[in-house]
Tab-separated table of C-alpha atoms in Angstrom:
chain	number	residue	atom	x	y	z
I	1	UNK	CA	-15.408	16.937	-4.666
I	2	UNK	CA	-15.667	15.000	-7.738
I	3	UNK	CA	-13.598	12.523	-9.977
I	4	UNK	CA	-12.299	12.958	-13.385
I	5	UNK	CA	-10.751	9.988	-15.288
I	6	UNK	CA	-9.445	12.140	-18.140
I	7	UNK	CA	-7.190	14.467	-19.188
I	8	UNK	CA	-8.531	18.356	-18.433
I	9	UNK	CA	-8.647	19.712	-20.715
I	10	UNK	CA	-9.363	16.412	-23.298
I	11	UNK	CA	-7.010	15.364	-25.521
I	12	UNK	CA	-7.561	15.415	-29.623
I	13	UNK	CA	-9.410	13.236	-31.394
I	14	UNK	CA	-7.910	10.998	-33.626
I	15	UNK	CA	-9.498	12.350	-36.686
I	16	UNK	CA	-7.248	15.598	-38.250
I	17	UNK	CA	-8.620	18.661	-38.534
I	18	UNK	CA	-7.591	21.917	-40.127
I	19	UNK	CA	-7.950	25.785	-38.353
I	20	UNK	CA	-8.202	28.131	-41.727
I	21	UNK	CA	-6.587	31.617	-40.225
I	22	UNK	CA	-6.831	34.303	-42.409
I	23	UNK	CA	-5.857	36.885	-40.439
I	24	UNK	CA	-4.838	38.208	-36.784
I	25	UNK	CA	-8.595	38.946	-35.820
I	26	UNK	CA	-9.494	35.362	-36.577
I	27	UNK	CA	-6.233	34.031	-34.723
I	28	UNK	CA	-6.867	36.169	-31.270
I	29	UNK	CA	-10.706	35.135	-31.370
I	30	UNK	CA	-9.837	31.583	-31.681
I	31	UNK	CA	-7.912	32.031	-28.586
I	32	UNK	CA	-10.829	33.275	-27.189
I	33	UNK	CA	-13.130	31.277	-27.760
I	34	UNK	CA	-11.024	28.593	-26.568
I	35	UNK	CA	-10.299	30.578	-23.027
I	36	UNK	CA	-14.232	30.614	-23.117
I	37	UNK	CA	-14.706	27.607	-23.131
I	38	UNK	CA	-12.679	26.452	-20.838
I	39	UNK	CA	-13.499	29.549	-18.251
I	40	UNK	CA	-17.496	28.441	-18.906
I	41	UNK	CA	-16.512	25.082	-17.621
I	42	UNK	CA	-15.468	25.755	-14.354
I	43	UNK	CA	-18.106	28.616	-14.363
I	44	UNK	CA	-20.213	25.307	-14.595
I	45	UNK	CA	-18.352	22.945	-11.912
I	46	UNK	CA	-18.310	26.028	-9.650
I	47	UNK	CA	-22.322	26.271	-9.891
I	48	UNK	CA	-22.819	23.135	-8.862
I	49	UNK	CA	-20.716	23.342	-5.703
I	50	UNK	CA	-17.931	21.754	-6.428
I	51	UNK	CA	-14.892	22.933	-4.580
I	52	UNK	CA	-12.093	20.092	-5.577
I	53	UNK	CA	-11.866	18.373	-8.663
I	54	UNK	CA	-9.544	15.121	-8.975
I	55	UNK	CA	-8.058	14.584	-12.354
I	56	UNK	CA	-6.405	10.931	-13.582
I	57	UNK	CA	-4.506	12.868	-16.457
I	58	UNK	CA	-2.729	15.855	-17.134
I	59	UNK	CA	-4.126	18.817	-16.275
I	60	UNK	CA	-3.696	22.189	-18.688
I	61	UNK	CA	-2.054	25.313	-17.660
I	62	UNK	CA	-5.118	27.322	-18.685
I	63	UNK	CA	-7.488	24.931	-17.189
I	64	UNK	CA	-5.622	25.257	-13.555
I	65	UNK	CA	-5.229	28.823	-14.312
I	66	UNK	CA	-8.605	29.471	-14.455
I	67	UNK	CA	-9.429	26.836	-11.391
I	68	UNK	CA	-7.387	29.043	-8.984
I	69	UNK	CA	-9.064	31.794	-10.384
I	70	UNK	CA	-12.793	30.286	-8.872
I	71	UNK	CA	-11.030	28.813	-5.871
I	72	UNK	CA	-11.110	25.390	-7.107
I	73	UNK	CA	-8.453	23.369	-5.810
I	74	UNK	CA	-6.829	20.564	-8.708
I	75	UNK	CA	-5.313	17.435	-7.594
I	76	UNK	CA	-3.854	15.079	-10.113
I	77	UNK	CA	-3.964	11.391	-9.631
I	78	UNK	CA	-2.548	9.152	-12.161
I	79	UNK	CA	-3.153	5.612	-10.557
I	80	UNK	CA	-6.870	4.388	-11.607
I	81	UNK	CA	-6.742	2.488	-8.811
I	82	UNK	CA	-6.058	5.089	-5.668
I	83	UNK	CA	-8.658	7.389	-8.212
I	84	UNK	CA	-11.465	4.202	-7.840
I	85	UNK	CA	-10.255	4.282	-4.049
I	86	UNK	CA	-10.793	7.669	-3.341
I	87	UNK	CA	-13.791	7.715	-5.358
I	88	UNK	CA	-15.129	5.258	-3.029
I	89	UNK	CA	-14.279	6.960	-0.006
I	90	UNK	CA	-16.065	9.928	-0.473
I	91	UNK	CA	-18.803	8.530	-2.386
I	92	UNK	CA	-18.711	10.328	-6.067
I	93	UNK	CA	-18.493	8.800	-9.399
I	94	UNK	CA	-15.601	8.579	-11.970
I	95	UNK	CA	-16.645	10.256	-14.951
I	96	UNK	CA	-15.096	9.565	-18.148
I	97	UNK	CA	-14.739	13.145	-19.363
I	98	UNK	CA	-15.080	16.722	-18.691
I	99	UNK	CA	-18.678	17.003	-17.566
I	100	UNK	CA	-20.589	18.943	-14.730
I	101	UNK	CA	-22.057	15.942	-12.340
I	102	UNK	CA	-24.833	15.060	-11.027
I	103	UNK	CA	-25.806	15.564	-7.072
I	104	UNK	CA	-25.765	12.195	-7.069
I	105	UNK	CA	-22.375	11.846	-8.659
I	106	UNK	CA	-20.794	14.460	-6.735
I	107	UNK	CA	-19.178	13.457	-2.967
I	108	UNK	CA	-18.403	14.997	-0.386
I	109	UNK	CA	-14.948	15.155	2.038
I	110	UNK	CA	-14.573	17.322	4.834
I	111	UNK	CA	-11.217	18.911	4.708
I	112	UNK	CA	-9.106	18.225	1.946
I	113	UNK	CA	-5.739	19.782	2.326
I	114	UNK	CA	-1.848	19.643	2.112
I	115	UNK	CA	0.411	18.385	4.890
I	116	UNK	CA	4.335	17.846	5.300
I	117	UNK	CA	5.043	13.900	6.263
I	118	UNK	CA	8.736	14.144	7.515
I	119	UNK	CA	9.854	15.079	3.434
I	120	UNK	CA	7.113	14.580	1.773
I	121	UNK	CA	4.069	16.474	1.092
I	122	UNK	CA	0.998	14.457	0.648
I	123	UNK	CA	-2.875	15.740	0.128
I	124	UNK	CA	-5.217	14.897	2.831
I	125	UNK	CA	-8.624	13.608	2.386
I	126	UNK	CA	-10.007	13.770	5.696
I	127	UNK	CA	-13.651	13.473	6.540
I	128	UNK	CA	-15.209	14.338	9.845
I	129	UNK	CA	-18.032	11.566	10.645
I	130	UNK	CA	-16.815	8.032	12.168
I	131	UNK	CA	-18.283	5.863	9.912
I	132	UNK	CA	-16.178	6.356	6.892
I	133	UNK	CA	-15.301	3.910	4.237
I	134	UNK	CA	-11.657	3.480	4.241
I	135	UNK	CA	-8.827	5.030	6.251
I	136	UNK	CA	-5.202	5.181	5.688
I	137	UNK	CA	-2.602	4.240	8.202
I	138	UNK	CA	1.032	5.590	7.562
I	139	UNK	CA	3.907	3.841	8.600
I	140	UNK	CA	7.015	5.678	9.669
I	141	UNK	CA	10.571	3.755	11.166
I	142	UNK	CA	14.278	4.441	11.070
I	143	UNK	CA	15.076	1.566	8.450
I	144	UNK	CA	12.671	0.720	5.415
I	145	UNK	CA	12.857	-3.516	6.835
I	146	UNK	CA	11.381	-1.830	10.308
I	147	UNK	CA	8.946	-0.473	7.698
I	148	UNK	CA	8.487	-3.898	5.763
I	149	UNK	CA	7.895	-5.557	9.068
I	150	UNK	CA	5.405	-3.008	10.638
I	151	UNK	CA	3.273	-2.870	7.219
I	152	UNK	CA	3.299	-6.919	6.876
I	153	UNK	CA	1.971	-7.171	10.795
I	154	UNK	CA	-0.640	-4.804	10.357
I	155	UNK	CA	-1.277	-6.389	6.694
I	156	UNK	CA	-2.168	-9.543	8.462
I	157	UNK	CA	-4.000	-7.562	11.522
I	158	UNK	CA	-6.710	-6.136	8.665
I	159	UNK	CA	-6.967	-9.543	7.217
I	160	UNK	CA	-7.831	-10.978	10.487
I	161	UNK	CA	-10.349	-8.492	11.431
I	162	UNK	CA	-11.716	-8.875	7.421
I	163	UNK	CA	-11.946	-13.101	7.680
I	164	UNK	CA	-13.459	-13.218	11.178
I	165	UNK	CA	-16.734	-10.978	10.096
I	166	UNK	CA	-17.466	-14.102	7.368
I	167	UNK	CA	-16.138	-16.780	9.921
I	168	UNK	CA	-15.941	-16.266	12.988
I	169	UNK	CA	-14.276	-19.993	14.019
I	170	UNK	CA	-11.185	-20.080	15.466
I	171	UNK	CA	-8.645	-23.255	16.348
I	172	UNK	CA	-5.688	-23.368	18.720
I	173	UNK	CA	-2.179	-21.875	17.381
I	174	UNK	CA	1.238	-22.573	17.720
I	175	UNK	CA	1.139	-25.802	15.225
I	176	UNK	CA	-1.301	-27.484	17.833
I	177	UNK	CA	-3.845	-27.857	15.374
I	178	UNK	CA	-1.084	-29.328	12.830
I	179	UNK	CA	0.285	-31.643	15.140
I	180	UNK	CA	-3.395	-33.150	15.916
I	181	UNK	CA	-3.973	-33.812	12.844
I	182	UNK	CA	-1.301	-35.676	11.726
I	183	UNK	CA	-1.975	-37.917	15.028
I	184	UNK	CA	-5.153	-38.293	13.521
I	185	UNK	CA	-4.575	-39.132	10.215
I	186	UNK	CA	-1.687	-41.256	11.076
I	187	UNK	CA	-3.899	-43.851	13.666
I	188	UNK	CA	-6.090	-43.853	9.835
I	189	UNK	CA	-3.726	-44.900	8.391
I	190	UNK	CA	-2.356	-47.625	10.043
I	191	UNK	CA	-6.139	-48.271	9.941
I	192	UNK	CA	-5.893	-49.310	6.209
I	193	UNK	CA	-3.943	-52.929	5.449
I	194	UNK	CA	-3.221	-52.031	2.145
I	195	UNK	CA	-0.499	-50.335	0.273
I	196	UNK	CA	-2.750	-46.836	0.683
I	197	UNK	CA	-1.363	-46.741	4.217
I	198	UNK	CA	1.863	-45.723	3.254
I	199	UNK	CA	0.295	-42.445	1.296
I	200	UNK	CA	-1.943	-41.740	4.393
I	201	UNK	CA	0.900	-42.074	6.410
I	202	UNK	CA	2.945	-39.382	3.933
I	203	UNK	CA	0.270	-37.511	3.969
I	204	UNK	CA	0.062	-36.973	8.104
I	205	UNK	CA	3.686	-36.439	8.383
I	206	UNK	CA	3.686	-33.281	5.803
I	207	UNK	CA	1.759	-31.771	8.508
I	208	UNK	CA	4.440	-32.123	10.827
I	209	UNK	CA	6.803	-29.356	8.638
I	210	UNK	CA	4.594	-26.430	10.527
I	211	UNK	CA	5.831	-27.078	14.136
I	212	UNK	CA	9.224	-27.888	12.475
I	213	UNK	CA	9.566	-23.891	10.621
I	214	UNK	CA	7.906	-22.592	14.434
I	215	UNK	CA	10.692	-24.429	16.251
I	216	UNK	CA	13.442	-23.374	13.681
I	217	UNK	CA	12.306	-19.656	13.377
I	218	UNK	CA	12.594	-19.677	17.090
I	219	UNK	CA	16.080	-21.363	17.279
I	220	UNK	CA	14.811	-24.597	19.055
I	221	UNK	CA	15.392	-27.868	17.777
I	222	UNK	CA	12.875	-29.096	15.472
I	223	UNK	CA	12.919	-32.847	16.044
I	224	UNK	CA	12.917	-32.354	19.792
I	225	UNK	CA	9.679	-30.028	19.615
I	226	UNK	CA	8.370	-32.153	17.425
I	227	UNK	CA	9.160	-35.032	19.562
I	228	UNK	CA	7.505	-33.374	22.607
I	229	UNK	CA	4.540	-32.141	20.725
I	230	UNK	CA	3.635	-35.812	19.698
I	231	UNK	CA	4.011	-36.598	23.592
I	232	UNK	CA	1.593	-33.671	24.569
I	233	UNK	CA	-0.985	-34.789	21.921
I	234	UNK	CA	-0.974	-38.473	23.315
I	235	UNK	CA	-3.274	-37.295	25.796
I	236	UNK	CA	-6.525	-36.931	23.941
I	237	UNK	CA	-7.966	-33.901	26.716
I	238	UNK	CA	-5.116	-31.983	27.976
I	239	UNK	CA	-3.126	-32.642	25.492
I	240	UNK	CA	-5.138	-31.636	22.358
I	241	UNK	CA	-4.116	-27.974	22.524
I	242	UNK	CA	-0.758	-28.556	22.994
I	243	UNK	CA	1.284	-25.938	20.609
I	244	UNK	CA	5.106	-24.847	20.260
I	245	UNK	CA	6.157	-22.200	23.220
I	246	UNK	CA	7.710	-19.548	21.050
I	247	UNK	CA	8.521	-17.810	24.435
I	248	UNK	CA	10.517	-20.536	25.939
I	249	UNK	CA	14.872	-20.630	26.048
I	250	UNK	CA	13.872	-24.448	25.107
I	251	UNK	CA	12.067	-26.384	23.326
I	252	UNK	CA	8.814	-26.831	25.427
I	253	UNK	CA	5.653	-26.851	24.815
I	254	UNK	CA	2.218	-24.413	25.914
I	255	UNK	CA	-1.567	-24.776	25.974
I	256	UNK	CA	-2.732	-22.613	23.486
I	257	UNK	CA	-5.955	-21.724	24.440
I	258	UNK	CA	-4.864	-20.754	27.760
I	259	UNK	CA	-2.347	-18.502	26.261
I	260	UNK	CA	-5.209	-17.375	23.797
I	261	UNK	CA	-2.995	-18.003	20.961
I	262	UNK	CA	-5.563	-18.970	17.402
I	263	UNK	CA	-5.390	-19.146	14.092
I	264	UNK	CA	-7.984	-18.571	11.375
I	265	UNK	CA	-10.386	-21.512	10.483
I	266	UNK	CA	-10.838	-20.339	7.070
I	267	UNK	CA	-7.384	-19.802	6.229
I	268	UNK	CA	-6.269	-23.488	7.584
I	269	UNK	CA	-9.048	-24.798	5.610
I	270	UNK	CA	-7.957	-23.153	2.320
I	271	UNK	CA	-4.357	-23.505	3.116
I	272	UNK	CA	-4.968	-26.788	3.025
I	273	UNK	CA	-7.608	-28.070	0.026
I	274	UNK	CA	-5.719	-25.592	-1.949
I	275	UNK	CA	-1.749	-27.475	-0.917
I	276	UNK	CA	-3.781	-31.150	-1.687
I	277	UNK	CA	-5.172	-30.041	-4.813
I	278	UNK	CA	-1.578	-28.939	-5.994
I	279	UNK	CA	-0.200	-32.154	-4.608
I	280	UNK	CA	-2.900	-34.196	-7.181
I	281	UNK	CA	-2.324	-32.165	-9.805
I	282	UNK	CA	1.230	-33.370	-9.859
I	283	UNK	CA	0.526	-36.608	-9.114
I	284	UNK	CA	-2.043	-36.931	-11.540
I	285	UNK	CA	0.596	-35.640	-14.381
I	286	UNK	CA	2.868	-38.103	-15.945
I	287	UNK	CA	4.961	-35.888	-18.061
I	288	UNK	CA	6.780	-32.476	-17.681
I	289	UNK	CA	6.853	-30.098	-20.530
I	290	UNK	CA	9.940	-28.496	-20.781
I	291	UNK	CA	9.587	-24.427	-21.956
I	292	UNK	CA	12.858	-23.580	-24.623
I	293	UNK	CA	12.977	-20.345	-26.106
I	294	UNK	CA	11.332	-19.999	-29.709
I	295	UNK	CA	13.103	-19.783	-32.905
I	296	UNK	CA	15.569	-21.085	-34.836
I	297	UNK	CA	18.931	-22.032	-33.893
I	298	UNK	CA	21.403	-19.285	-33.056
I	299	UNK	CA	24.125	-17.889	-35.771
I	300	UNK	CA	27.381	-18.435	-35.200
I	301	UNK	CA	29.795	-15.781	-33.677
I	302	UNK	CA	31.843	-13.584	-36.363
I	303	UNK	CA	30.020	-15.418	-39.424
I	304	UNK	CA	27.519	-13.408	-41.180
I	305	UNK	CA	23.973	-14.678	-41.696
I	306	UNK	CA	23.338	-16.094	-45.302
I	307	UNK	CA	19.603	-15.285	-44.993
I	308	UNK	CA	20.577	-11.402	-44.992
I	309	UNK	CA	22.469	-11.485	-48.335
């Protein structure tokens, strides 16, 4: 297999030039010579083993014509993107234009072939070995929000699996970690005589809107969760795991590491610095810029313009 990111056959240039005919010899071996051309191309893909050819533009009807007629299957790709994919899947190399590749540019795929999804008809790269670089997972439901939901879950699945090979830490779910350290922050606080205890103090209790969107997803009452949460967490060693019981009829809370129910460290860490550093930024500007369309003002309705006379 191999990728093309051009059109096949190439487009013009952008410079003009001018055929001189003189007669119908000259015009049927210009057609020739162009069929030629093209037929010596493949001649030359075909030679060096290549068997598929993926194209990100338009492909000619003398180009594919002659492709079928050296059993070399065309498939057209127009998103650079799903071409860069696949190019990485299979391990060849994007050229720019119409040119026979390298052995080192040219990858490989097992089986590539067409297949009937339910309606549609998709091509199939599939290769053989284990260890392959990508896969593709298809998603099929009766409603396209079943859809939505499925491809979200599994969304977050991948990026899971993806964050836990660079950081492996975990911390206990279910708002537990949340709730902790808002306890935390708050005893701070009250640390502090000054006036910054009342920001340290704001700052603990906007932790506290996690266990309340748990509890109201749910359809338990958020202050009484949240209310029983600060009760669990009072206890500084049975306590300090304490997260919501999405399971429950009512509001109660649930051990999360017994239940085995963690969240990322990485993305509570970054969730985080990246939520304070929006919070400064605000804080830290003292006026708000307000964006109004640009121009002049408008002309008035049923009078005509004096700038057009």
């Amino acid at each position: 297999s191999s990728g093309i990111n051009a059109e096949w056959p190439l487009r013009p240039g952008e410079t003009k030039g001018t055929v001189l005919i003189k007669n119908a010899e000259e015009l049927k071996q210009f057609s020739l010579d162009e069929e030629k051309l093209i037929e010596n191309t493949i001649k030359d893909l075909k030679a060096a083993g290549i068997t598929c050819v993926v194209s990100g533009g338009k492909v000619g009807d003398m180009m594919l014509h002659f492709a079928n007629k050296h059993n070399i299957m065309v498939v057209r790709l127009m998103s650079k993107w799903d071409l860069r994919r696949l190019c990485k899947s299979i391990q060849a190399t994007a050229l720019p234009a119409v040119t026979v590749p390298s052995a080192e540019e040219i990858g490989f795929c097992s089986v590539v072939e067409l297949e009937e999804i339910g309606d549609t008809t998709v091509v199939v790269f599939r290769q053989d070995r284990e260890e392959n670089a990508m896969s593709t997972i298809i998603i099929r439901g009766s409603t396209d929000n079943i859809m939505d939901d499925i491809e979200r879950a599994i969304d977050d699945g991948v990026n899971t699996v993806k964050v836990l090979t660079r950081d492996q830490r975990c911390l206990p779910g279910g708002a537990a970690t949340e709730i902790e350290l808002a306890k935390q922050i708050m005893s701070y606080g009250e640390q502090h005589p000054g006036i910054e205890q009342y920001a340290i103090k704001k700052f603990a209790e906007a932790f506290e809107v996690f266990p309340k969107v748990l509890a109201e997803n749910t359809g338990l009452r958020a202050n009484e969760v949240l209310a029983m949460m600060y009760n669990a967490h009072s206890d500084a060693v049975s306590g300090i795991n304490a997260g919501v019981d999405l399971e429950a009829d009512n509001a109660a809370v649930v051990d999360a590491v017994e239940r085995q129910i963690y969240d990322l460290f990485l993305t509570k860490y970054w969730g985080i610095k990246f939520a304070v550093n929006a919070a400064t930024t605000v804080l830290v500007v003292d006026q708000i810029i307000m964006a109004k369309q640009a121009g002049g003002p408008k002309p008035r309705k049923g009078q005509a313009d004096p700038d057009d006379d």
